Amino acid sequence: MTVSNKQIVESLPPLREVIARHGLAAKKTLGQHFLLDLNLTQRIVAAAGDLEGCTVFEIGPGPGGLTRPLVASRAKAIIAVEKDPRCVAALAELAAVAGGRLDVREDDALRLDLTALASGPRAIVANLPYNVGTPLLIGWLRQMPAFKSLTLMFQAEVVDRLVAQPGSKAYGRLSVITQFSCATKRALTLPARAFTPPPNVDSAVVHLTPRLNRPADVGFAAMEAVTAAAFGQRRKMLRSSLKPLGGEALLTKAGIDPQRRAEELSLAEFENLARFCEPGQCPD
Ligand code: SAM
């Protein structure tokens, strides 16, 4: 009888024991809030969908609560990037039983180009450190076609922004550039008490896949520029907030009333602004 990845992972000591043995007192500066309930982390991995044949990147594996079900999954390989050397040491036991499928790297995810580390299909599954979650996401959105999916845990308020629709309070720059690049699905919400130590707010998981009908003539950088200008002064009329990008002339070309405000515009309207933005005023 062959021993499955799942059985191997289930033979490991409890996460609390790993934390105690390696003295992993949570560091606030690294956004450390650990998940110790393996049923929960299994649900997060299930939300990622089919990982068969994928190289899965996990950012911030910590003591390995999410890494364990990833090793038990059908992923081809797991590359776990962790900034805290104490956690890297704590993951050695898991790496030893993973049959060469788990590569734990001590590094700062903010300075890594994940797409250079492995060929496709690639996926990311991570409970992100709250202090760098948004900049990491924006970097991955720029390269979204290189990924099969991103399954990411953020503060619930961030996920609200990612999936928000025009006219709502949560709708903003992050909503538009995320929905320009991805199909978004809110997968699950976890109360603060699910974490050790508990953060101040609830968390949620979002599942992002590359958007299939993304218009080929609109660039991500132009969308970033248009949304930065429009939402930089979200209460102002667009004729004023978009002045540096062409103001009324741009709005007329894009067929948008200059008296409207950023929070009312649909994704298609932002795409039109990016499409008609003159080279030199907007990046490609
Ligand atoms: N995945 C673990 C879990 O769910 O229990 C830990 C999640 S904890 C919210 C975030 C993890 O990211 C911590 O282990 C922290 O050390 C790590 N981290 C923080 N900043 C990082 C960075 N810039 N690059 C890589 N890892 C980072």
mmCIF file of C-alpha atoms and ligand atoms in Angstrom:
data_model
loop_
_atom_site.group_PDB
_atom_site.id
_atom_site.type_symbol
_atom_site.label_atom_id
_atom_site.label_comp_id
_atom_site.label_asym_id
_atom_site.label_seq_id
_atom_site.Cartn_x
_atom_site.Cartn_y
_atom_site.Cartn_z
ATOM 1 C CA MET A 1 0.000 0.000 0.000
ATOM 2 C CA THR A 2 1.393 3.407 -0.908
ATOM 3 C CA VAL A 3 1.292 6.136 1.684
ATOM 4 C CA SER A 4 -0.495 9.230 0.319
ATOM 5 C CA ASN A 5 0.723 12.809 0.703
ATOM 6 C CA LYS A 6 -2.299 13.356 2.931
ATOM 7 C CA GLN A 7 -1.355 10.529 5.286
ATOM 8 C CA ILE A 8 2.233 11.769 5.470
ATOM 9 C CA VAL A 9 1.102 15.279 6.383
ATOM 10 C CA GLU A 10 -1.349 13.920 8.963
ATOM 11 C CA SER A 11 1.525 12.130 10.712
ATOM 12 C CA LEU A 12 3.206 15.465 11.573
ATOM 13 C CA PRO A 13 3.107 16.893 15.109
ATOM 14 C CA PRO A 14 0.360 19.460 15.930
ATOM 15 C CA LEU A 15 1.131 23.037 14.838
ATOM 16 C CA ARG A 16 1.048 24.261 18.470
ATOM 17 C CA GLU A 17 3.912 21.891 19.194
ATOM 18 C CA VAL A 18 5.902 23.212 16.200
ATOM 19 C CA ILE A 19 5.300 26.791 17.385
ATOM 20 C CA ALA A 20 6.401 25.954 20.951
ATOM 21 C CA ARG A 21 9.472 24.006 19.839
ATOM 22 C CA HIS A 22 10.677 26.809 17.548
ATOM 23 C CA GLY A 23 9.717 29.674 19.875
ATOM 24 C CA LEU A 24 7.479 31.287 17.235
ATOM 25 C CA ALA A 25 6.090 34.125 19.340
ATOM 26 C CA ALA A 26 4.104 36.132 16.769
ATOM 27 C CA LYS A 27 5.818 39.285 15.493
ATOM 28 C CA LYS A 28 3.485 42.210 14.834
ATOM 29 C CA THR A 29 5.930 43.837 12.403
ATOM 30 C CA LEU A 30 5.647 40.772 10.122
ATOM 31 C CA GLY A 31 1.828 40.659 10.329
ATOM 32 C CA GLN A 32 1.976 37.234 11.988
ATOM 33 C CA HIS A 33 -1.493 35.824 12.734
ATOM 34 C CA PHE A 34 -1.333 32.054 12.412
ATOM 35 C CA LEU A 35 -4.042 29.592 11.415
ATOM 36 C CA LEU A 36 -3.789 26.435 13.495
ATOM 37 C CA ASP A 37 -7.075 24.729 12.538
ATOM 38 C CA LEU A 38 -6.196 22.359 9.698
ATOM 39 C CA ASN A 39 -9.877 21.963 8.747
ATOM 40 C CA LEU A 40 -9.943 25.674 8.001
ATOM 41 C CA THR A 41 -6.686 25.696 6.044
ATOM 42 C CA GLN A 42 -7.943 22.665 4.095
ATOM 43 C CA ARG A 43 -11.024 24.738 3.153
ATOM 44 C CA ILE A 44 -8.783 27.545 1.876
ATOM 45 C CA VAL A 45 -6.840 25.094 -0.293
ATOM 46 C CA ALA A 46 -10.156 23.647 -1.549
ATOM 47 C CA ALA A 47 -11.203 27.205 -2.542
ATOM 48 C CA ALA A 48 -8.162 27.295 -4.848
ATOM 49 C CA GLY A 49 -9.820 24.627 -7.044
ATOM 50 C CA ASP A 50 -7.846 22.121 -9.076
ATOM 51 C CA LEU A 51 -4.108 22.526 -8.443
ATOM 52 C CA GLU A 52 -3.040 19.382 -10.282
ATOM 53 C CA GLY A 53 0.213 19.966 -12.178
ATOM 54 C CA CYS A 54 0.587 23.536 -10.831
ATOM 55 C CA THR A 55 3.520 25.113 -9.092
ATOM 56 C CA VAL A 56 1.886 26.773 -6.113
ATOM 57 C CA PHE A 57 3.518 29.768 -4.453
ATOM 58 C CA GLU A 58 2.711 30.345 -0.815
ATOM 59 C CA ILE A 59 3.736 33.712 0.608
ATOM 60 C CA GLY A 60 4.363 33.710 4.351
ATOM 61 C CA PRO A 61 3.933 30.034 5.293
ATOM 62 C CA GLY A 62 4.621 30.798 8.988
ATOM 63 C CA PRO A 63 4.544 27.513 10.954
ATOM 64 C CA GLY A 64 2.924 25.745 7.974
ATOM 65 C CA GLY A 65 -0.831 25.566 8.684
ATOM 66 C CA LEU A 66 -1.677 26.256 5.046
ATOM 67 C CA THR A 67 1.469 24.615 3.674
ATOM 68 C CA ARG A 68 0.401 21.209 5.029
ATOM 69 C CA PRO A 69 -2.798 20.879 2.943
ATOM 70 C CA LEU A 70 -0.877 22.302 -0.028
ATOM 71 C CA VAL A 71 1.649 19.469 0.310
ATOM 72 C CA ALA A 72 -1.283 17.050 0.631
ATOM 73 C CA SER A 73 -2.841 18.474 -2.570
ATOM 74 C CA ARG A 74 -2.171 17.418 -6.168
ATOM 75 C CA ALA A 75 0.118 20.406 -6.813
ATOM 76 C CA LYS A 76 3.282 19.516 -8.701
ATOM 77 C CA ALA A 77 5.459 21.671 -6.434
ATOM 78 C CA ILE A 78 5.089 24.252 -3.683
ATOM 79 C CA ILE A 79 7.450 27.220 -3.360
ATOM 80 C CA ALA A 80 6.983 28.849 0.038
ATOM 81 C CA VAL A 81 8.559 32.299 0.528
ATOM 82 C CA GLU A 82 9.018 33.384 4.132
ATOM 83 C CA LYS A 83 10.792 36.435 5.546
ATOM 84 C CA ASP A 84 11.121 35.146 9.131
ATOM 85 C CA PRO A 85 14.082 32.740 9.513
ATOM 86 C CA ARG A 86 12.444 31.178 12.614
ATOM 87 C CA CYS A 87 9.534 30.003 10.427
ATOM 88 C CA VAL A 88 11.882 28.745 7.718
ATOM 89 C CA ALA A 89 13.546 26.515 10.338
ATOM 90 C CA ALA A 90 10.155 25.351 11.624
ATOM 91 C CA LEU A 91 9.196 24.165 8.121
ATOM 92 C CA ALA A 92 12.178 21.817 7.757
ATOM 93 C CA GLU A 93 10.238 18.846 9.127
ATOM 94 C CA LEU A 94 7.436 19.330 6.603
ATOM 95 C CA ALA A 95 9.918 19.804 3.748
ATOM 96 C CA ALA A 96 11.639 16.556 4.794
ATOM 97 C CA VAL A 97 8.454 14.494 4.291
ATOM 98 C CA ALA A 98 7.289 16.347 1.150
ATOM 99 C CA GLY A 99 9.350 14.217 -1.226
ATOM 100 C CA GLY A 100 11.152 17.176 -2.830
ATOM 101 C CA ARG A 101 7.866 18.955 -3.692
ATOM 102 C CA LEU A 102 8.257 21.716 -1.084
ATOM 103 C CA ASP A 103 10.910 24.400 -1.572
ATOM 104 C CA VAL A 104 11.068 26.827 1.369
ATOM 105 C CA ARG A 105 12.906 30.059 0.596
ATOM 106 C CA GLU A 106 13.883 32.736 3.063
ATOM 107 C CA ASP A 107 13.164 35.952 1.207
ATOM 108 C CA ASP A 108 11.067 39.108 1.064
ATOM 109 C CA ALA A 109 8.159 38.418 -1.291
ATOM 110 C CA LEU A 110 7.977 42.113 -2.181
ATOM 111 C CA ARG A 111 11.262 41.912 -4.041
ATOM 112 C CA LEU A 112 10.615 38.630 -5.886
ATOM 113 C CA ASP A 113 9.293 38.041 -9.382
ATOM 114 C CA LEU A 114 7.456 34.753 -8.816
ATOM 115 C CA THR A 115 7.026 34.125 -12.541
ATOM 116 C CA ALA A 116 10.824 33.882 -12.885
ATOM 117 C CA LEU A 117 10.995 31.090 -10.293
ATOM 118 C CA ALA A 118 8.919 28.446 -12.095
ATOM 119 C CA SER A 119 7.198 27.843 -15.410
ATOM 120 C CA GLY A 120 3.404 27.568 -15.668
ATOM 121 C CA PRO A 121 0.842 26.583 -14.708
ATOM 122 C CA ARG A 122 1.325 28.707 -11.594
ATOM 123 C CA ALA A 123 -1.021 29.507 -8.730
ATOM 124 C CA ILE A 124 -0.692 31.482 -5.506
ATOM 125 C CA VAL A 125 -2.365 30.398 -2.271
ATOM 126 C CA ALA A 126 -1.599 32.542 0.765
ATOM 127 C CA ASN A 127 -2.762 33.978 4.050
ATOM 128 C CA LEU A 128 -1.053 37.294 3.394
ATOM 129 C CA PRO A 129 0.691 39.464 5.955
ATOM 130 C CA TYR A 130 -1.786 42.347 6.291
ATOM 131 C CA ASN A 131 0.892 45.059 6.114
ATOM 132 C CA VAL A 132 2.124 44.108 2.612
ATOM 133 C CA GLY A 133 -0.930 42.326 1.172
ATOM 134 C CA THR A 134 -2.076 45.141 -1.139
ATOM 135 C CA PRO A 135 1.331 45.953 -2.731
ATOM 136 C CA LEU A 136 1.897 42.226 -3.299
ATOM 137 C CA LEU A 137 -1.501 41.901 -4.979
ATOM 138 C CA ILE A 138 -0.901 44.895 -7.273
ATOM 139 C CA GLY A 139 2.403 43.366 -8.406
ATOM 140 C CA TRP A 140 0.669 40.065 -9.248
ATOM 141 C CA LEU A 141 -2.214 41.818 -11.043
ATOM 142 C CA ARG A 142 0.346 43.310 -13.421
ATOM 143 C CA GLN A 143 1.291 39.733 -14.401
ATOM 144 C CA MET A 144 -2.132 38.109 -14.038
ATOM 145 C CA PRO A 145 -2.076 36.160 -17.339
ATOM 146 C CA ALA A 146 0.980 34.273 -15.980
ATOM 147 C CA PHE A 147 -1.146 32.732 -13.184
ATOM 148 C CA LYS A 148 -3.943 30.170 -13.264
ATOM 149 C CA SER A 149 -5.407 31.561 -10.054
ATOM 150 C CA LEU A 150 -4.704 33.527 -6.883
ATOM 151 C CA THR A 151 -6.426 32.414 -3.680
ATOM 152 C CA LEU A 152 -5.651 35.028 -1.069
ATOM 153 C CA MET A 153 -6.623 35.842 2.474
ATOM 154 C CA PHE A 154 -6.823 39.526 3.380
ATOM 155 C CA GLN A 155 -8.569 41.625 5.988
ATOM 156 C CA ALA A 156 -12.284 41.323 5.075
ATOM 157 C CA GLU A 157 -12.418 45.053 4.309
ATOM 158 C CA VAL A 158 -9.792 44.592 1.556
ATOM 159 C CA VAL A 159 -11.802 41.783 -0.046
ATOM 160 C CA ASP A 160 -14.888 44.051 0.081
ATOM 161 C CA ARG A 161 -12.887 46.553 -1.993
ATOM 162 C CA LEU A 162 -11.699 43.944 -4.507
ATOM 163 C CA VAL A 163 -15.243 42.815 -5.356
ATOM 164 C CA ALA A 164 -17.045 46.193 -4.921
ATOM 165 C CA GLN A 165 -19.376 47.567 -7.585
ATOM 166 C CA PRO A 166 -19.766 51.227 -8.696
ATOM 167 C CA GLY A 167 -21.699 53.449 -6.317
ATOM 168 C CA SER A 168 -20.715 51.533 -3.182
ATOM 169 C CA LYS A 169 -18.486 52.923 -0.442
ATOM 170 C CA ALA A 170 -15.872 50.187 -0.967
ATOM 171 C CA TYR A 171 -15.564 50.879 -4.720
ATOM 172 C CA GLY A 172 -12.222 52.407 -5.602
ATOM 173 C CA ARG A 173 -8.979 52.081 -7.488
ATOM 174 C CA LEU A 174 -8.264 48.571 -6.221
ATOM 175 C CA SER A 175 -11.751 47.379 -7.305
ATOM 176 C CA VAL A 176 -11.262 48.671 -10.853
ATOM 177 C CA ILE A 177 -7.724 47.417 -11.495
ATOM 178 C CA THR A 178 -8.543 44.037 -9.923
ATOM 179 C CA GLN A 179 -11.737 43.574 -11.939
ATOM 180 C CA PHE A 180 -9.947 44.759 -15.076
ATOM 181 C CA SER A 181 -7.444 41.905 -14.659
ATOM 182 C CA CYS A 182 -9.492 39.188 -12.958
ATOM 183 C CA ALA A 183 -12.752 37.432 -12.393
ATOM 184 C CA THR A 184 -13.293 37.774 -8.630
ATOM 185 C CA LYS A 185 -15.057 35.476 -6.191
ATOM 186 C CA ARG A 186 -15.338 35.936 -2.440
ATOM 187 C CA ALA A 187 -14.732 32.423 -1.147
ATOM 188 C CA LEU A 188 -14.990 32.452 2.656
ATOM 189 C CA THR A 189 -14.956 34.747 5.667
ATOM 190 C CA LEU A 190 -13.063 33.899 8.835
ATOM 191 C CA PRO A 191 -13.660 35.540 12.212
ATOM 192 C CA ALA A 192 -10.673 37.129 13.968
ATOM 193 C CA ARG A 193 -10.807 34.386 16.636
ATOM 194 C CA ALA A 194 -9.741 31.785 14.037
ATOM 195 C CA PHE A 195 -6.188 33.186 14.230
ATOM 196 C CA THR A 196 -3.435 32.977 16.836
ATOM 197 C CA PRO A 197 -3.038 35.733 17.966
ATOM 198 C CA PRO A 198 -6.386 37.160 16.769
ATOM 199 C CA PRO A 199 -6.127 40.339 14.652
ATOM 200 C CA ASN A 200 -8.449 43.301 15.250
ATOM 201 C CA VAL A 201 -10.678 42.540 12.265
ATOM 202 C CA ASP A 202 -12.217 39.595 10.424
ATOM 203 C CA SER A 203 -10.509 38.127 7.355
ATOM 204 C CA ALA A 204 -11.785 36.811 4.043
ATOM 205 C CA VAL A 205 -10.514 34.720 1.165
ATOM 206 C CA VAL A 206 -10.853 35.842 -2.431
ATOM 207 C CA HIS A 207 -10.332 33.614 -5.478
ATOM 208 C CA LEU A 208 -9.036 35.474 -8.551
ATOM 209 C CA THR A 209 -8.650 34.045 -12.053
ATOM 210 C CA PRO A 210 -7.404 35.866 -15.176
ATOM 211 C CA ARG A 211 -10.269 37.697 -16.915
ATOM 212 C CA LEU A 212 -11.018 36.028 -20.227
ATOM 213 C CA ASN A 213 -12.676 38.958 -22.031
ATOM 214 C CA ARG A 214 -10.164 41.620 -21.009
ATOM 215 C CA PRO A 215 -9.897 44.153 -23.867
ATOM 216 C CA ALA A 216 -6.596 43.702 -25.698
ATOM 217 C CA ASP A 217 -6.246 47.405 -26.550
ATOM 218 C CA VAL A 218 -6.190 48.629 -22.928
ATOM 219 C CA GLY A 219 -2.985 48.379 -20.901
ATOM 220 C CA PHE A 220 -2.739 47.745 -17.171
ATOM 221 C CA ALA A 221 -0.433 50.747 -16.663
ATOM 222 C CA ALA A 222 -2.933 53.079 -18.355
ATOM 223 C CA MET A 223 -5.694 51.704 -16.084
ATOM 224 C CA GLU A 224 -3.477 52.335 -13.066
ATOM 225 C CA ALA A 225 -2.822 55.931 -14.172
ATOM 226 C CA VAL A 226 -6.478 56.732 -14.893
ATOM 227 C CA THR A 227 -7.780 55.189 -11.660
ATOM 228 C CA ALA A 228 -5.018 56.835 -9.575
ATOM 229 C CA ALA A 229 -5.970 60.273 -10.911
ATOM 230 C CA ALA A 230 -9.743 59.722 -10.712
ATOM 231 C CA PHE A 231 -9.841 58.206 -7.208
ATOM 232 C CA GLY A 232 -7.012 60.410 -5.902
ATOM 233 C CA GLN A 233 -9.717 63.055 -5.582
ATOM 234 C CA ARG A 234 -12.795 60.842 -5.503
ATOM 235 C CA ARG A 235 -15.226 63.561 -4.337
ATOM 236 C CA LYS A 236 -14.286 65.913 -7.182
ATOM 237 C CA MET A 237 -15.823 65.957 -10.640
ATOM 238 C CA LEU A 238 -13.804 64.035 -13.216
ATOM 239 C CA ARG A 239 -13.135 67.171 -15.284
ATOM 240 C CA SER A 240 -11.069 68.394 -12.353
ATOM 241 C CA SER A 241 -9.470 65.137 -11.084
ATOM 242 C CA LEU A 242 -8.474 64.042 -14.620
ATOM 243 C CA LYS A 243 -6.966 67.393 -15.624
ATOM 244 C CA PRO A 244 -3.376 66.029 -15.644
ATOM 245 C CA LEU A 245 -4.462 63.318 -18.130
ATOM 246 C CA GLY A 246 -6.379 65.519 -20.541
ATOM 247 C CA GLY A 247 -9.435 66.633 -18.494
ATOM 248 C CA GLU A 248 -12.558 67.546 -20.482
ATOM 249 C CA ALA A 249 -10.992 66.651 -23.846
ATOM 250 C CA LEU A 250 -10.283 63.111 -22.659
ATOM 251 C CA LEU A 251 -13.737 62.751 -21.098
ATOM 252 C CA THR A 252 -15.418 63.918 -24.322
ATOM 253 C CA LYS A 253 -13.446 61.390 -26.398
ATOM 254 C CA ALA A 254 -14.391 58.642 -23.925
ATOM 255 C CA GLY A 255 -18.067 59.721 -24.029
ATOM 256 C CA ILE A 256 -18.251 60.480 -20.291
ATOM 257 C CA ASP A 257 -20.024 63.477 -18.724
ATOM 258 C CA PRO A 258 -17.225 65.620 -17.148
ATOM 259 C CA GLN A 259 -19.450 66.369 -14.157
ATOM 260 C CA ARG A 260 -19.531 62.742 -13.022
ATOM 261 C CA ARG A 261 -17.371 61.398 -10.173
ATOM 262 C CA ALA A 262 -14.963 58.442 -10.096
ATOM 263 C CA GLU A 263 -17.098 56.333 -7.767
ATOM 264 C CA GLU A 264 -19.960 56.266 -10.316
ATOM 265 C CA LEU A 265 -17.971 54.995 -13.320
ATOM 266 C CA SER A 266 -18.233 51.388 -14.478
ATOM 267 C CA LEU A 267 -15.241 49.240 -15.394
ATOM 268 C CA ALA A 268 -16.084 49.688 -19.104
ATOM 269 C CA GLU A 269 -16.036 53.491 -18.673
ATOM 270 C CA PHE A 270 -12.617 53.374 -16.983
ATOM 271 C CA GLU A 271 -11.398 51.184 -19.861
ATOM 272 C CA ASN A 272 -12.606 53.826 -22.294
ATOM 273 C CA LEU A 273 -10.681 56.522 -20.440
ATOM 274 C CA ALA A 274 -7.513 54.393 -20.522
ATOM 275 C CA ARG A 275 -8.114 53.664 -24.226
ATOM 276 C CA PHE A 276 -8.370 57.349 -25.196
ATOM 277 C CA CYS A 277 -5.630 58.605 -22.907
ATOM 278 C CA GLU A 278 -2.913 60.157 -25.075
ATOM 279 C CA PRO A 279 0.532 58.547 -25.130
ATOM 280 C CA GLY A 280 2.788 60.739 -23.013
ATOM 281 C CA GLN A 281 -0.066 61.494 -20.624
ATOM 282 C CA CYS A 282 -0.808 57.843 -19.828
ATOM 283 C CA PRO A 283 1.725 54.984 -19.879
ATOM 284 C CA ASP A 284 1.070 52.114 -22.340
HETATM 285 N N1 SAM B 1 0.473 31.102 6.405
HETATM 286 C C1 SAM B 1 0.577 31.167 7.849
HETATM 287 C C2 SAM B 1 -0.754 30.826 8.461
HETATM 288 O O1 SAM B 1 -1.765 30.949 7.746
HETATM 289 O O2 SAM B 1 -0.790 30.473 9.644
HETATM 290 C C3 SAM B 1 1.071 32.523 8.330
HETATM 291 C C4 SAM B 1 0.298 33.722 7.845
HETATM 292 S S1 SAM B 1 0.764 35.238 8.604
HETATM 293 C C5 SAM B 1 -0.720 36.177 8.361
HETATM 294 C C6 SAM B 1 1.847 36.028 7.405
HETATM 295 C C7 SAM B 1 3.222 35.399 7.226
HETATM 296 O O3 SAM B 1 3.943 36.164 6.243
HETATM 297 C C8 SAM B 1 4.124 35.367 8.452
HETATM 298 O O4 SAM B 1 4.669 34.085 8.600
HETATM 299 C C9 SAM B 1 5.222 36.409 8.168
HETATM 300 O O5 SAM B 1 6.453 36.111 8.764
HETATM 301 C C10 SAM B 1 5.304 36.341 6.648
HETATM 302 N N2 SAM B 1 5.791 37.583 6.009
HETATM 303 C C11 SAM B 1 5.595 38.868 6.395
HETATM 304 N N3 SAM B 1 6.120 39.733 5.508
HETATM 305 C C12 SAM B 1 6.657 38.971 4.516
HETATM 306 C C13 SAM B 1 7.350 39.273 3.299
HETATM 307 N N4 SAM B 1 7.572 40.540 2.927
HETATM 308 N N5 SAM B 1 7.773 38.247 2.519
HETATM 309 C C14 SAM B 1 7.534 36.953 2.895
HETATM 310 N N6 SAM B 1 6.881 36.609 4.019
HETATM 311 C C15 SAM B 1 6.452 37.601 4.820
#
